[in-house]
């Protein structure tokens, strides 16, 4: 475009951009390595190079064994082919012989839970069904190296748990796994080592706890840097939210009011509906809204959920509006709690607006139960 607008007078490149530079690491058989970094850090580019989709301008990549990839699941399927036909095509592309696919076909279909639909055209499948089939094909190709990009976005919670078990099995069988995830908890739980990328370069690598601790400190510092010096805000509960105490964020989008529909006092087991009024002066794409409930005094986290975890995708916020979280019942023991509300940039990069310990909640209960939870239950005698 620049050349065309310039009359093709100067075709020299004016700027060179390296998505990755001076990257060097080894991953061994049976090891799982997590890659973290903000958007644009080079994580997906790294997986593409490892998978052979691209080639580095300098240096070399040496991989011993068959590569399997969980990237853009279902993107290679042909809509007019049936699930059965797409399974054979995709598995053969993954390196399996036709006989090997025949031997494992029933197992693949059973894993994907698509036995009733396998002979239907793939265009009739939902996105989740296509992703389940693609995941099943990839993990049954017996890879020596597995490249994974946010695999737990596949299917419902039950299927995600099955995917997690399968990934763990592959690791035990000696498969080397490279995982990209925006969930620090997931990397801490699954990975033996973590690598932190920033602007295409390795900042740190080593024990997940240490690397992720450094990464989260920097992300928090970035949020504080973006937090403007603004006057205190009065919440609907009547509590002043001090910028550096009970509220922080860039305020590119704001939480203007929070209402607990049942009031600030409920009985254990009652429903809880939380209304969140927001305002965005400019379009905010794919934000995440987080709601947590912490116990008064010790800050024990009793509930932590968000729109992403509950698969409620927000494409865009613009102007003012209201978002409601409806909890059918809240089975917490009697005590004092706080409701915390946060509005975050996509992939949790930093907070637009976070209200911490601003909305008190008192829970009463007729049963004196210890611990945190007070689920409905009963005792009975069995002869």
XYZ file of C-alpha atoms in Angstrom, residues 167-359:
193
model
C -3.086 -34.109 28.094
C -1.741 -35.438 31.400
C -1.689 -38.980 29.986
C 0.300 -37.826 26.948
C 2.836 -36.213 29.246
C 3.207 -39.425 31.281
C 3.777 -41.332 28.038
C 6.790 -39.122 27.290
C 5.241 -36.462 25.064
C 6.898 -33.047 25.294
C 4.215 -30.356 25.552
C 4.390 -26.617 24.910
C 1.383 -24.785 26.343
C 0.237 -21.210 25.798
C -2.231 -20.071 28.429
C -3.468 -16.803 29.887
C -4.284 -18.616 33.132
C -1.394 -18.506 35.644
C -3.186 -21.098 37.784
C -3.354 -23.507 34.853
C 0.373 -23.200 34.152
C 1.257 -23.572 37.840
C -0.853 -26.717 38.070
C 0.213 -28.420 34.839
C 3.685 -27.253 33.817
C 7.163 -28.250 34.944
C 8.677 -25.017 33.661
C 7.508 -21.598 32.481
C 8.919 -19.182 29.908
C 7.982 -15.489 29.975
C 8.093 -13.642 26.653
C 8.118 -9.859 26.387
C 8.313 -8.119 22.990
C 9.649 -11.284 21.371
C 12.412 -11.972 23.886
C 12.717 -14.285 26.864
C 12.542 -12.328 30.114
C 12.716 -15.315 32.455
C 12.402 -19.091 32.438
C 12.399 -21.605 35.260
C 10.064 -22.768 38.025
C 6.453 -21.763 37.210
C 5.854 -20.227 40.649
C 8.871 -17.942 40.322
C 8.368 -16.923 36.671
C 4.630 -16.344 37.026
C 5.204 -14.363 40.210
C 7.507 -12.005 38.309
C 5.060 -11.800 35.401
C 2.091 -10.967 37.625
C 4.067 -8.302 39.482
C 4.829 -6.602 36.173
C 1.194 -6.819 35.047
C 0.081 -5.275 38.340
C 2.669 -2.526 37.960
C 1.331 -1.863 34.443
C -2.177 -1.491 35.859
C -0.942 0.975 38.474
C 0.937 2.935 35.817
C -2.251 3.273 33.794
C -4.312 4.290 36.840
C -4.987 8.040 36.630
C -5.014 10.376 39.610
C -8.753 10.812 39.926
C -10.921 11.906 42.873
C -12.684 9.344 45.074
C -15.835 7.757 43.661
C -18.941 7.134 45.720
C -20.401 3.698 45.120
C -24.094 2.881 45.313
C -23.422 1.338 48.728
C -22.437 4.786 49.998
C -18.794 3.813 50.540
C -16.056 6.053 49.175
C -13.753 4.157 46.837
C -10.299 5.686 47.227
C -8.214 5.326 44.062
C -5.229 3.789 45.822
C -7.172 1.853 48.437
C -10.481 0.387 47.283
C -10.338 1.155 43.612
C -7.744 0.990 40.863
C -7.632 0.761 37.093
C -7.034 2.748 33.928
C -10.689 3.977 33.892
C -10.880 3.612 30.116
C -14.139 1.931 31.089
C -15.751 2.447 34.496
C -17.973 0.574 36.901
C -20.408 3.318 37.863
C -22.652 1.447 40.293
C -23.141 -1.997 41.785
C -26.463 -3.133 43.244
C -27.176 -6.281 45.243
C -30.811 -6.917 44.355
C -31.567 -8.721 47.631
C -29.837 -6.024 49.668
C -26.663 -6.403 51.689
C -28.190 -9.133 53.904
C -29.349 -12.568 52.745
C -29.851 -16.025 54.216
C -27.488 -18.858 53.311
C -28.854 -20.677 50.273
C -30.715 -17.640 48.944
C -30.144 -16.412 45.379
C -27.887 -13.430 44.802
C -28.337 -11.117 41.825
C -25.669 -8.493 41.191
C -26.333 -5.596 38.811
C -23.267 -3.807 37.426
C -23.668 -0.434 35.688
C -20.785 0.425 33.384
C -19.733 3.297 31.148
C -17.212 3.179 28.291
C -16.391 6.474 26.588
C -14.915 4.547 23.641
C -15.433 0.995 22.332
C -13.864 -1.639 24.591
C -13.424 -4.987 22.828
C -13.853 -8.363 24.533
C -13.520 -7.246 28.164
C -13.786 -9.622 31.121
C -15.955 -8.885 34.165
C -14.904 -10.580 37.395
C -16.954 -11.062 40.564
C -15.473 -12.467 43.753
C -16.727 -12.826 47.316
C -14.175 -12.635 50.121
C -14.608 -13.172 53.833
C -14.398 -10.195 56.155
C -11.312 -10.163 58.347
C -8.995 -12.680 56.696
C -9.796 -12.049 52.996
C -10.503 -15.753 52.322
C -11.675 -16.081 48.704
C -15.003 -17.925 48.825
C -16.156 -17.386 45.236
C -14.297 -16.216 42.152
C -16.024 -16.237 38.777
C -15.991 -14.192 35.595
C -17.707 -13.840 32.240
C -14.981 -15.798 30.458
C -15.146 -18.797 32.812
C -18.943 -18.885 32.494
C -18.646 -18.663 28.673
C -20.521 -15.359 28.498
C -18.635 -13.554 25.741
C -18.862 -9.758 25.672
C -17.958 -8.637 22.175
C -17.886 -4.918 22.902
C -18.799 -2.311 25.509
C -19.628 1.174 24.285
C -21.519 3.862 26.160
C -23.485 2.939 29.266
C -25.333 -0.232 30.183
C -25.956 -2.883 32.825
C -24.701 -6.456 33.157
C -26.292 -8.826 35.661
C -24.809 -11.885 37.365
C -27.510 -14.238 38.673
C -26.416 -16.818 41.253
C -29.241 -19.291 41.874
C -28.093 -19.868 45.458
C -25.182 -18.875 47.653
C -24.366 -21.603 50.179
C -21.892 -19.793 52.413
C -21.795 -20.108 56.198
C -23.009 -17.262 58.377
C -20.699 -14.280 58.487
C -19.629 -10.978 56.983
C -18.332 -10.849 53.421
C -17.350 -8.422 50.684
C -18.403 -8.512 47.025
C -15.557 -7.397 44.730
C -16.187 -6.314 41.134
C -13.598 -5.906 38.373
C -13.684 -4.890 34.709
C -10.573 -6.131 32.890
C -9.001 -5.827 29.456
C -9.145 -8.910 27.257
C -6.927 -11.765 28.538
C -6.599 -10.006 31.928
C -3.848 -7.695 30.706
C -4.778 -4.983 33.202
C -7.801 -3.582 35.031
C -10.043 -0.926 33.538
C -11.767 -0.555 36.910
C -11.605 -2.723 40.030
C -13.628 -2.214 43.214
C -12.113 -4.099 46.131
C -13.940 -4.719 49.429
C -16.459 -2.007 48.566
C -19.767 -3.851 48.830
